[in-house]
Short mmCIF file of C-alpha atoms and ligand atoms in Angstrom, two decimals:
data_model
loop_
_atom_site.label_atom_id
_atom_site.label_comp_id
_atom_site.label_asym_id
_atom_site.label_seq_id
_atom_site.Cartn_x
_atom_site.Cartn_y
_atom_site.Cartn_z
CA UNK A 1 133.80 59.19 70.07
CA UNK A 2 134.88 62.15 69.40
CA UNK A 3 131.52 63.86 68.37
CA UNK A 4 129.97 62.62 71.39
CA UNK A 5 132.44 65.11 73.84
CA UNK A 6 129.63 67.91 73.84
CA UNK A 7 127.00 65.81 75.70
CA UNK A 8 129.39 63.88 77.66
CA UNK A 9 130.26 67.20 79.61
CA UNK A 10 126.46 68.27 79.39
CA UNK A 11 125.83 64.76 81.27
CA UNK A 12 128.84 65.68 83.78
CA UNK A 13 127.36 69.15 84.25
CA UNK A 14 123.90 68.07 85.16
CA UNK A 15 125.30 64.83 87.50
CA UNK A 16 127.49 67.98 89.23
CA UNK A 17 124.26 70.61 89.04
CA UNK A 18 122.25 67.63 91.38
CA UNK A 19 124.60 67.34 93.62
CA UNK A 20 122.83 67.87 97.23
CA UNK A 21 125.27 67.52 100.41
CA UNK A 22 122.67 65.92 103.49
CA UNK A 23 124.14 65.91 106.83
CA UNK A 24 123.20 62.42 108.93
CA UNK A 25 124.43 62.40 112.42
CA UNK A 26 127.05 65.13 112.19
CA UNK A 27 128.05 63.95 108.74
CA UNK A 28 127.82 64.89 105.50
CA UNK A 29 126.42 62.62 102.55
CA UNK A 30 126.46 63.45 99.11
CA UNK A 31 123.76 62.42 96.68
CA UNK A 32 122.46 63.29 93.36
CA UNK A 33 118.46 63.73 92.97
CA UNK A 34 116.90 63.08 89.98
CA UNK A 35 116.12 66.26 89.16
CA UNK A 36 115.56 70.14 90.58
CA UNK A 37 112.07 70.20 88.80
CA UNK A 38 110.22 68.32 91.03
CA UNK A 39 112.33 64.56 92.74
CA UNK A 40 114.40 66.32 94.74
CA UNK A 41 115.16 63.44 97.23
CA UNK A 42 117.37 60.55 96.75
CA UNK A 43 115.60 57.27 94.91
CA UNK A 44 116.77 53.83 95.20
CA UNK A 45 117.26 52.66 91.33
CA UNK A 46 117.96 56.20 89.98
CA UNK A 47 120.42 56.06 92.69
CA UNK A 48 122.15 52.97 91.72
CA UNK A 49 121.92 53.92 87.92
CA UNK A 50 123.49 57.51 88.69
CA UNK A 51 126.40 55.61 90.36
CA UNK A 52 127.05 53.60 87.70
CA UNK A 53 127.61 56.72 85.51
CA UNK A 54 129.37 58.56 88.32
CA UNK A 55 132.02 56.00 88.00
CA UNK A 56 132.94 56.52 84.87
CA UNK A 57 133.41 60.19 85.92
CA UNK A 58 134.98 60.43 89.39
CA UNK A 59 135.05 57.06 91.48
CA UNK A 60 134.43 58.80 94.78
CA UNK A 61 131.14 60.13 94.18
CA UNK A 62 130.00 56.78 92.68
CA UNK A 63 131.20 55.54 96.03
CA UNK A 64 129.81 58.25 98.06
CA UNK A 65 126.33 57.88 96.03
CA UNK A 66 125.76 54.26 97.60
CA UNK A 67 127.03 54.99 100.54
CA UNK A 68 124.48 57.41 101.33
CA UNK A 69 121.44 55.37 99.69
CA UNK A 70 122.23 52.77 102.55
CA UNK A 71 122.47 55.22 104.86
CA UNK A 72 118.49 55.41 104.44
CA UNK A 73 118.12 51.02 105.24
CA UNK A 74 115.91 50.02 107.90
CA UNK A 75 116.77 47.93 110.86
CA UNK A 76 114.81 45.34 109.29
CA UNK A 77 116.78 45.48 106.07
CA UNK A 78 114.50 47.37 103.83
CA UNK A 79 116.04 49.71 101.32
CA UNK A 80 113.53 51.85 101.08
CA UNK A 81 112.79 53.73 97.38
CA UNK A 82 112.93 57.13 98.74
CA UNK A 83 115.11 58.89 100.94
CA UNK A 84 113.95 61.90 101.76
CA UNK A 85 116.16 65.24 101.98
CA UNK A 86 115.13 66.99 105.22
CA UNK A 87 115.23 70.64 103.42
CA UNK A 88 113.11 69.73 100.77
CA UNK A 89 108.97 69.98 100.54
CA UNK A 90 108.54 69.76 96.41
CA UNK A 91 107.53 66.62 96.12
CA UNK A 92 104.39 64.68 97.26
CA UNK A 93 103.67 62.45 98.97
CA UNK A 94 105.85 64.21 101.85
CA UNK A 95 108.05 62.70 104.08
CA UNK A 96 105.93 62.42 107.19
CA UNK A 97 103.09 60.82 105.41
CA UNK A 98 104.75 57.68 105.51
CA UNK A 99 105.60 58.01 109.55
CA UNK A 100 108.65 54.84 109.46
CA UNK A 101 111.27 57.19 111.63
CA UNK A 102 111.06 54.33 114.31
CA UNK A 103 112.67 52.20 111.38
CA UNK A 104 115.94 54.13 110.19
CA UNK A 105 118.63 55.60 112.31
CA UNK A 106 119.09 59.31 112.97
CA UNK A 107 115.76 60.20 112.35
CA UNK A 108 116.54 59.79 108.62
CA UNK A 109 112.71 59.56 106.80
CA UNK A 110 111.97 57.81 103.74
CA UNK A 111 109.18 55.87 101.90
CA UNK A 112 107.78 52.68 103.08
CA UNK A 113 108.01 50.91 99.91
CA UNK A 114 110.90 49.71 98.28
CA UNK A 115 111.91 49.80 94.24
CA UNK A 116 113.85 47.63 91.58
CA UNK A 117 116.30 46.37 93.46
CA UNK A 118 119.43 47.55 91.87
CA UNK A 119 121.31 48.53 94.32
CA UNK A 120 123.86 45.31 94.06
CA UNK A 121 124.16 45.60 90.34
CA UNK A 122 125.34 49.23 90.85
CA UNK A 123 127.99 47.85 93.50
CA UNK A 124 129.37 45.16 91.58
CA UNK A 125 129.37 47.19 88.06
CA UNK A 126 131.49 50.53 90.29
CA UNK A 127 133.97 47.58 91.80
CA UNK A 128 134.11 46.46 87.61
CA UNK A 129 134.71 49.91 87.00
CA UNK A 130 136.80 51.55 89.77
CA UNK A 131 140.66 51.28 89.75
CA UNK A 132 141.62 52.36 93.54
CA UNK A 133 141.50 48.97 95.03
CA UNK A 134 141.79 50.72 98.73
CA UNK A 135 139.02 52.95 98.27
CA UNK A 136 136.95 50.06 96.84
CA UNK A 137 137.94 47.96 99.54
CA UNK A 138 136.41 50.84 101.73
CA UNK A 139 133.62 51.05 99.65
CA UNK A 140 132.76 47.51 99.81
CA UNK A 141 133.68 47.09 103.80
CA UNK A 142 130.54 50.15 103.82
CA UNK A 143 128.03 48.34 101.65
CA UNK A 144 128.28 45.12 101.52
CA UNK A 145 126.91 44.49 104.53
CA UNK A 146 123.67 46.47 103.64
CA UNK A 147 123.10 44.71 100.41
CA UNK A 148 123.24 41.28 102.27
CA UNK A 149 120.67 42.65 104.66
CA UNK A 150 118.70 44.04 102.09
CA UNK A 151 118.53 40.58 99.63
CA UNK A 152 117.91 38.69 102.82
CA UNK A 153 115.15 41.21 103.87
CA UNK A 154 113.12 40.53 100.18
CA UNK A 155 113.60 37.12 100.47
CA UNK A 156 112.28 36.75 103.14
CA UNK A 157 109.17 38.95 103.39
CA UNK A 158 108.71 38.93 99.52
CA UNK A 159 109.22 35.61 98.65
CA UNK A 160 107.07 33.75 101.22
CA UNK A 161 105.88 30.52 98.72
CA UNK A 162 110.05 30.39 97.92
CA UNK A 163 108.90 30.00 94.34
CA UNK A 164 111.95 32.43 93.11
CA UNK A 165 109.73 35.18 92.48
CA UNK A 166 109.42 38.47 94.63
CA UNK A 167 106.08 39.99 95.08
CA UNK A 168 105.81 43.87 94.70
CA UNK A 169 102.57 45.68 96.98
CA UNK A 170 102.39 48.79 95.46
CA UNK A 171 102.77 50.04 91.61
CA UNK A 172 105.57 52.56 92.84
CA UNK A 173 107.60 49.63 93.72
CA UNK A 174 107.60 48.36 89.84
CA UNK A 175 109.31 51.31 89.05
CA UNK A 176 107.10 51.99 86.16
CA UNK A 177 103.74 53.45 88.12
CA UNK A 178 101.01 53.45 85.74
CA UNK A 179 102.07 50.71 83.17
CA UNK A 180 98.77 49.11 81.51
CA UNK A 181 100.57 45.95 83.38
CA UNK A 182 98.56 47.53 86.68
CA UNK A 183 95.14 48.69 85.10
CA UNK A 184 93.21 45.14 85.95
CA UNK A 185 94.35 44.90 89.47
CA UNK A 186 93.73 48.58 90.62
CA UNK A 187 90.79 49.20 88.76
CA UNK A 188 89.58 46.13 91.37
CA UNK A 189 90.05 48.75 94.31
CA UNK A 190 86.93 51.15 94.19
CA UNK A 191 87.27 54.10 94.27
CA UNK A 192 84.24 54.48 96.22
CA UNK A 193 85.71 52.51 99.11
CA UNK A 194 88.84 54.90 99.46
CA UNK A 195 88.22 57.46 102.25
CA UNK A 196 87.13 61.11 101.17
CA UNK A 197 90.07 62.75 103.12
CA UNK A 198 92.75 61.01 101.04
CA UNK A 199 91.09 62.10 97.53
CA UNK A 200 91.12 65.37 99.09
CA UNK A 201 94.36 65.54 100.28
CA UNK A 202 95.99 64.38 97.04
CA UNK A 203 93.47 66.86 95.12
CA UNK A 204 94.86 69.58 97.15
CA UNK A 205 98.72 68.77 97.70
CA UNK A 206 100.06 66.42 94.63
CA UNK A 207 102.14 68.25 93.47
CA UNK A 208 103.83 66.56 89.93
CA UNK A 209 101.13 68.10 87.75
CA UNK A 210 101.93 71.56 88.76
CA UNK A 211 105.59 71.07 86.84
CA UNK A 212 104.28 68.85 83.67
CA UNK A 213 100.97 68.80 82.00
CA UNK A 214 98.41 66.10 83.33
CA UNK A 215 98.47 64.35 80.21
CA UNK A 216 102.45 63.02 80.77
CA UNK A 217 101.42 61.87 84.60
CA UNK A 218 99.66 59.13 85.72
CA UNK A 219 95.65 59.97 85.88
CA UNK A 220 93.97 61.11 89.53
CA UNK A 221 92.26 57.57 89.95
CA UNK A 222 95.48 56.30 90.03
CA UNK A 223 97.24 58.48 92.63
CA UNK A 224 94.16 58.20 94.83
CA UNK A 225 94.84 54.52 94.92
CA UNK A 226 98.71 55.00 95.38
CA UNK A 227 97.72 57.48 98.37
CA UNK A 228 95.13 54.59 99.56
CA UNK A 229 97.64 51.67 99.59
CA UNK A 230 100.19 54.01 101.31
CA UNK A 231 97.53 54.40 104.28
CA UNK A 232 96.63 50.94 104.34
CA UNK A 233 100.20 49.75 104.85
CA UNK A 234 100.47 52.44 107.61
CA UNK A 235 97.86 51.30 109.47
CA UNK A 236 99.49 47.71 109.42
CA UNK A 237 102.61 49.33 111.28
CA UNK A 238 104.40 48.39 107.98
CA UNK A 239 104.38 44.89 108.95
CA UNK A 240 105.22 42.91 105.79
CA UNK A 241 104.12 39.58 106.41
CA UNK A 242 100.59 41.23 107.07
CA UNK A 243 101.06 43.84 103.90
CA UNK A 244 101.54 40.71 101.58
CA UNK A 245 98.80 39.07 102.55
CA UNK A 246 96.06 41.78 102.75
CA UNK A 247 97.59 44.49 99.94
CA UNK A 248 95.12 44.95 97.32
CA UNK A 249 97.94 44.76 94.86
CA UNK A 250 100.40 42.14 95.07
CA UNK A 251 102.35 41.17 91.80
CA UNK A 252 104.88 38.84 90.76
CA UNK A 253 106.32 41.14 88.12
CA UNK A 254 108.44 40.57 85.47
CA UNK A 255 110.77 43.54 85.33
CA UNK A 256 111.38 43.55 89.06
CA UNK A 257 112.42 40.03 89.36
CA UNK A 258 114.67 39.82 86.28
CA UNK A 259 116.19 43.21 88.15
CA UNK A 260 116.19 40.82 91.09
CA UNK A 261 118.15 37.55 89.28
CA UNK A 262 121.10 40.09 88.01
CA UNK A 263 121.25 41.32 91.25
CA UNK A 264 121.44 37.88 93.03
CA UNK A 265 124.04 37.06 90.38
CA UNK A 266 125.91 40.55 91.16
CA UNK A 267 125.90 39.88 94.90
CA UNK A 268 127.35 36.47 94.78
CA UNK A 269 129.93 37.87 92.52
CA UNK A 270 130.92 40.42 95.28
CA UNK A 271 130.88 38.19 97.77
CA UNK A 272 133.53 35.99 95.73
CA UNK A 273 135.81 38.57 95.58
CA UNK A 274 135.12 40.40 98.90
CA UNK A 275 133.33 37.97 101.10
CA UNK A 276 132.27 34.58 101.76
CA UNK A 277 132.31 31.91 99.56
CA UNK A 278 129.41 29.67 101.18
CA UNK A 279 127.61 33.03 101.18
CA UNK A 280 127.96 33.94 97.62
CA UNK A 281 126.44 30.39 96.73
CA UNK A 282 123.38 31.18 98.90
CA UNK A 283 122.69 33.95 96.36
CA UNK A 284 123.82 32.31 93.47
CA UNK A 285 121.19 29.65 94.04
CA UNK A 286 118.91 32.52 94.23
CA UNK A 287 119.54 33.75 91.03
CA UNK A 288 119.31 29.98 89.35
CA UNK A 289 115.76 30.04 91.04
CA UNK A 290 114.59 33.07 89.97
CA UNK A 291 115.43 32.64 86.43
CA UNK A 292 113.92 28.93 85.81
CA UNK A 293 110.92 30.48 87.54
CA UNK A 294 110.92 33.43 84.78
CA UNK A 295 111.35 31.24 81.75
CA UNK A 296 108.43 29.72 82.65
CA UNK A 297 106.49 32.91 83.35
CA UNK A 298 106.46 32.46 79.36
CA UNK A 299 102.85 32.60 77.63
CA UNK A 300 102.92 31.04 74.31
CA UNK A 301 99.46 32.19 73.45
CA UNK A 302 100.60 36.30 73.96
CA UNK A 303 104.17 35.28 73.05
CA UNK A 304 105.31 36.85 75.87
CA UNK A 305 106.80 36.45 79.64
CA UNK A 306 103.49 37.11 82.07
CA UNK A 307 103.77 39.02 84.87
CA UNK A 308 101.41 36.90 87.70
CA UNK A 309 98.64 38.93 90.08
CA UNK A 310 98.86 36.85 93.13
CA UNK A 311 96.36 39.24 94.98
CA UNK A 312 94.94 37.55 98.53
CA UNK A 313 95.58 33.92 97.12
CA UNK A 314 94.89 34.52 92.96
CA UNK A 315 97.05 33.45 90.69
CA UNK A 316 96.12 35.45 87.66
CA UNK A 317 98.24 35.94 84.06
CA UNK A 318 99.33 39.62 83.22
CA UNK A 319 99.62 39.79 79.49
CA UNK A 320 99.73 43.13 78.45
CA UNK A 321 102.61 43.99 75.48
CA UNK A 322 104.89 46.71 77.64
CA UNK A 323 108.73 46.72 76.90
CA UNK A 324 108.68 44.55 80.58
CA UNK A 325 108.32 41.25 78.40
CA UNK A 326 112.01 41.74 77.18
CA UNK A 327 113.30 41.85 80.58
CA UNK A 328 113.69 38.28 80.74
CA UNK A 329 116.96 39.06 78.37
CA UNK A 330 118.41 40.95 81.16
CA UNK A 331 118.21 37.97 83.57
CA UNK A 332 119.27 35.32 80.94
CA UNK A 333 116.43 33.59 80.94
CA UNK A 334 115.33 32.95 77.54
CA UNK A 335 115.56 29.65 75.79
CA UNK A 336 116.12 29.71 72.19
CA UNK A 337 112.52 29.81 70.64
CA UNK A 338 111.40 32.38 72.91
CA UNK A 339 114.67 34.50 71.83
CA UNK A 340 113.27 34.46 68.09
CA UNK A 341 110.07 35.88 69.52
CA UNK A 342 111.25 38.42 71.68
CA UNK A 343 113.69 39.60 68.73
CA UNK A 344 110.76 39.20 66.13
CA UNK A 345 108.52 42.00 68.40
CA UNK A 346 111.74 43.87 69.17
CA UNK A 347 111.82 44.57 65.20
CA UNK A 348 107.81 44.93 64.31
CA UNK A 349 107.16 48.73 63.19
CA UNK A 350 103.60 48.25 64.75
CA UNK A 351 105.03 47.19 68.28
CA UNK A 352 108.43 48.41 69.29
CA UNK A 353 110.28 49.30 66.71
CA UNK A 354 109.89 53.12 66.24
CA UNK A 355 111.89 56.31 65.46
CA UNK A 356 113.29 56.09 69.38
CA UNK A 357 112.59 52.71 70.11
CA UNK A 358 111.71 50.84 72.61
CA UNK A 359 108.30 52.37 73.90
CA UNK A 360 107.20 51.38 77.29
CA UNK A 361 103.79 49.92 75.70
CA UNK A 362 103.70 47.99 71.91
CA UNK A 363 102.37 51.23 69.79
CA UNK A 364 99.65 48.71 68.14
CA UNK A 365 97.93 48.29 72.06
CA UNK A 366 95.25 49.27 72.88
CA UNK A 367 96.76 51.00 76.19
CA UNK A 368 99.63 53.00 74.33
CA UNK A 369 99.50 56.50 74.86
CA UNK A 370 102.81 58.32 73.39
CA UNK A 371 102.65 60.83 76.48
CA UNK A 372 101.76 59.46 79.54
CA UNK A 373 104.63 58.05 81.70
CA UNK A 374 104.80 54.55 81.41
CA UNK A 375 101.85 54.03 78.88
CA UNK A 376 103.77 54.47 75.86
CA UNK A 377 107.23 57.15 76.13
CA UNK A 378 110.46 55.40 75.62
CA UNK A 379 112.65 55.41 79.16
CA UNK A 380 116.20 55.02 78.92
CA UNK A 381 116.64 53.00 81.97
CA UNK A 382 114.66 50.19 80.37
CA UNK A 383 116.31 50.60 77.10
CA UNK A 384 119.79 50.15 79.28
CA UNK A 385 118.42 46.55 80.48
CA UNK A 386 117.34 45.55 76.91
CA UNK A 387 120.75 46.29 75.59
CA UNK A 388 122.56 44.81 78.04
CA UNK A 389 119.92 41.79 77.83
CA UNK A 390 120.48 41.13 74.67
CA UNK A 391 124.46 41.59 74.87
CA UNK A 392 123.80 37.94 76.72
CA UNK A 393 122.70 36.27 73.74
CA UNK A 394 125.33 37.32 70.96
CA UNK A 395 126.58 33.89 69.93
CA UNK A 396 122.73 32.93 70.58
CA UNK A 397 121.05 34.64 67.39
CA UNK A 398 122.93 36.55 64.17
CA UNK A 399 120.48 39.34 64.69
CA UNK A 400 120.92 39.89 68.20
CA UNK A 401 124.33 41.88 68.17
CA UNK A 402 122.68 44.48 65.25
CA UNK A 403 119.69 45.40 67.51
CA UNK A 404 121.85 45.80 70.56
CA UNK A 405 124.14 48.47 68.34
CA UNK A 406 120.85 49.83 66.70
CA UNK A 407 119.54 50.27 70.57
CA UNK A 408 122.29 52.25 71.88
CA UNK A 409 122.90 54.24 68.76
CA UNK A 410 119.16 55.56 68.83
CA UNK A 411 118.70 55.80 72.71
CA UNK A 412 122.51 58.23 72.44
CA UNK A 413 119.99 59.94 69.25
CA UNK A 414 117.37 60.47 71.29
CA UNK A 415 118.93 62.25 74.10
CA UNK A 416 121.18 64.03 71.25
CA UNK A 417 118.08 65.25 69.42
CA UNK A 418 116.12 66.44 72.34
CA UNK A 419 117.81 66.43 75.49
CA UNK A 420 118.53 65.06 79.12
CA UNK A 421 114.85 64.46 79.83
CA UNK A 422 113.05 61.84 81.65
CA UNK A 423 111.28 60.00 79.21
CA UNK A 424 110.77 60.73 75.45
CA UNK A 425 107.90 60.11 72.99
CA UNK A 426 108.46 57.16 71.24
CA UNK A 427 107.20 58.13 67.97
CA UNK A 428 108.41 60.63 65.24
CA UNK A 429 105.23 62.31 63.54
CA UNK A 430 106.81 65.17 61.85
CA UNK A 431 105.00 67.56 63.60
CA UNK A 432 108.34 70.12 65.15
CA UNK A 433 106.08 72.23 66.89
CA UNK A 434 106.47 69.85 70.65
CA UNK A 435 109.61 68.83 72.60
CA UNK A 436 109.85 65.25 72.25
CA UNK A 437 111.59 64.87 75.42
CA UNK A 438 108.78 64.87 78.49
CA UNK A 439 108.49 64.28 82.34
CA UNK A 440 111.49 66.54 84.05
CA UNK A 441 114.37 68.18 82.24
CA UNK A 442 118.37 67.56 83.01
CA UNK A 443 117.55 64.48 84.55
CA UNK A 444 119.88 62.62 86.47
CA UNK A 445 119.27 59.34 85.45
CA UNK A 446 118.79 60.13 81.35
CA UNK A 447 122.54 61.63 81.95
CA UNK A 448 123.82 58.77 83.94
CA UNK A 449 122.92 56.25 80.98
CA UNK A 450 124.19 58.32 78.49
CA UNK A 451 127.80 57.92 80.43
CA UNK A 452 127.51 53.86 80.71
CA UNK A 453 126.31 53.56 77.04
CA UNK A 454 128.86 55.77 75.47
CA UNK A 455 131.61 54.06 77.67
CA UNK A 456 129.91 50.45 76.40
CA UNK A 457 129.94 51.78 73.13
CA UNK A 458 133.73 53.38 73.57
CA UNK A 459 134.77 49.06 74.63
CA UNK A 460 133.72 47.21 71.88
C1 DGY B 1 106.71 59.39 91.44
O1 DGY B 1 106.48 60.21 92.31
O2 DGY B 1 106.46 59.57 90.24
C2 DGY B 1 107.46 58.17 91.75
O3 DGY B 1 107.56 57.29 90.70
C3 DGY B 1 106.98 57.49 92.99
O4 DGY B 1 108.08 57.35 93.73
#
């Protein structure tokens, strides 16, 4: 581990450069933005992912990092995905836009939407990790409250067939914006039909393409339709039982929901220790639920879990080859022939095995694109769930605990080689005249991983 020193401190000294202190209600909060470029408020699953570094670093700003996400929940439960910092105006769409004040406490603003929810993961993995039983004790007496809220909230508005699957409203909320997944579904809202003043406004004010070339952001269609669904959700006073039913975009998707059955499983665990018992069963269930319902999202004719467009009534197959299909690992949900699948794609040099595996779309499809956010660059975050995914099934398959170690040694290389950057292209042409790393530099998250997988590594 030794060799590895050098970029552990780098990954300490960009956690520490991100650092923001907000003051809510004559308090201060600590939190660490993704980056200074350009996401310079606090995000719900980079939040929870930079925790789970922190802890490896200093326990109380792990603690303090959650403590402050929740800070942003709604009276109704919602955690939303962004909570905006009230000095900040770098990053579009801007706080007001999304007018849900009436909704949080202390006039704290944030999004509308919510994202992967990770947040319980994070809380049971810092409890793993922490040693101060007190301050955990603390910790959990602060959170655990909110998480409850906040599972109970998704269930409820998100899950209204009970089928075990959540439904996501808004690309955003997937976590990974302009994945191919989403290209049939939003190409089914016009353009023509969205109202002239929100092209203009994002033509004039979006802001991301101003730090990064075009090319590495999701196209203008697609942030007019972002922009659109924002409004639309506005004008139904945020209302989710009438958002689910009238969104132009409602998914059952894949990645979210196996987020969702670790997250059940990490709540129930918490609740064990820290709560109570008929409680943690309640989720428990919910996490049984969720992953029958995504072993049988499987397609055998695309070898591959589906997400499901349930858009006003549909119930429509998703099979486009993004890393998303291997998500299923994460969750435990894979039966034994679909493992030898999922492992045979994981190894194919035309899908997703490449110099920095795993790319975000198969490099053989049609919709990869080695620059452009989630159409092709290789994300660490999802790399993290595929590793730990497949960590499940050691004693399943003799090939799984190789590609786990050949995961985490390339996703360390890959930072190594080029830096603490957002996302990275996926494939190595030779050409050494282009960063490979892409999207924002010293990014919180890409440092944050770094930490847990080094740490993983450090255990075995
Ligand atoms: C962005 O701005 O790129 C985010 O993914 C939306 O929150």
């Amino acid at each position: 581990m030794q060799n590895y020193l050098e970029l552990l401190n780098e990954a300490k000294e960009i956690l520490k450069r991100n650092t923001i202190t907000v003051t809510v209600d004559g308090k201060p909060y600590e939190r660490v933005i993704p980056s200074r470029d350009y996401y310079v408020h606090q995000w719900l699953w980079d939040s929870a992912g930079i925790a789970m570094g922190q802890v490896h670093l200093n326990e109380e700003d792990a603690f303090n990092e959650l403590v402050s996400l929740v800070a942003g929940q709604w009276s109704n439960g919602l955690i939303p995905h962004i909570i905006y910092n009230p000095r900040e105006s770098r990053y579009y769409p801007p706080a007001d836009q999304w007018q849900t004040t009436r909704f949080t406490k202390h006039g704290i603003k944030t999004s509308g939407i919510t994202d992967p929810p990770l947040l319980a993961i994070s809380a049971e993995y810092i409890c793993d990790n922490a040693s101060d039983e007190q301050k955990k004790r603390d910790f959990i007496d602060k959170v655990l409250p909110s998480i409850v809220a906040y599972h109970d909230h998704l269930k409820r508005y998100r899950d209204p067939e009970d089928c075990g699957l959540l439904t996501i409203v808004h690309p955003w909320e997937s976590g990974t914006d302009d994945s191919p997944r989403w290209d049939g579904i939003l190409k089914r809202i016009d353009l023509n039909m969205i109202p002239t003043n929100i092209k203009a406004d994002v033509d004039l004010n979006r802001k991301d393409i101003r730090y990064r070339g075009s090319q590495e952001r999701p196209t203008e269609e697609d942030y007019y339709r972002y922009i659109y669904l924002i409004e639309l959700f506005k004008d139904l006073s945020w209302d989710y039982t009438k958002i689910i039913q009238e969104t132009p975009f409602a998914v059952k998707d894949i990645l979210f929901n196996s987020i969702w059955e670790r997250a059940n499983e990490a709540l129930a665990a918490l609740l064990h220790t820290y709560g109570n018992q008929e409680e943690a069963s309640k989720y428990q269930r919910w996490a049984e639920e969720t992953r029958k319902a995504l072993t049988n999202t499987w397609n055998e004719a695309y070898r591959q879990y589906c997400d499901i467009d349930v858009t006003q009534g549909n119930h429509r197959v998703i099979a486009v080859p993004t890393n998303a299909l291997f998500m299923p690992l994460y969750a435990g949900a894979v039966t034994d022939q679909q493992l030898d699948s999922l492992l045979h794609r994981l190894s194919q040099a035309d899908e997703f095995y490449t110099k920095y595996s795993v790319p975000s779309t198969a490099i053989n499809s049609q919709y990869f694109n080695k620059e452009r956010y989630w159409r092709g660059p290789t994300w660490p975050i999802t790399n993290y769930f595929i590793i730990e995914g497949l960590k499940k099934y050691k004693t399943r398959h003799k090939d799984v605990d190789q590609l786990a170690n050949f995961l985490t040694s390339r996703t360390i290389q890959m930072i190594r080689d080029n830096g603490f950057w957002e996302y990275f292209d996926p494939i190595d042409d030779g050409t050494k005249d282009k960063a490979k790393g892409m999207g924002c530099s010293s990014f919180s998250w890409t440092a944050a991983i770094l930490i847990q997988l080094i740490h993983a590594a450090k255990s075995l």
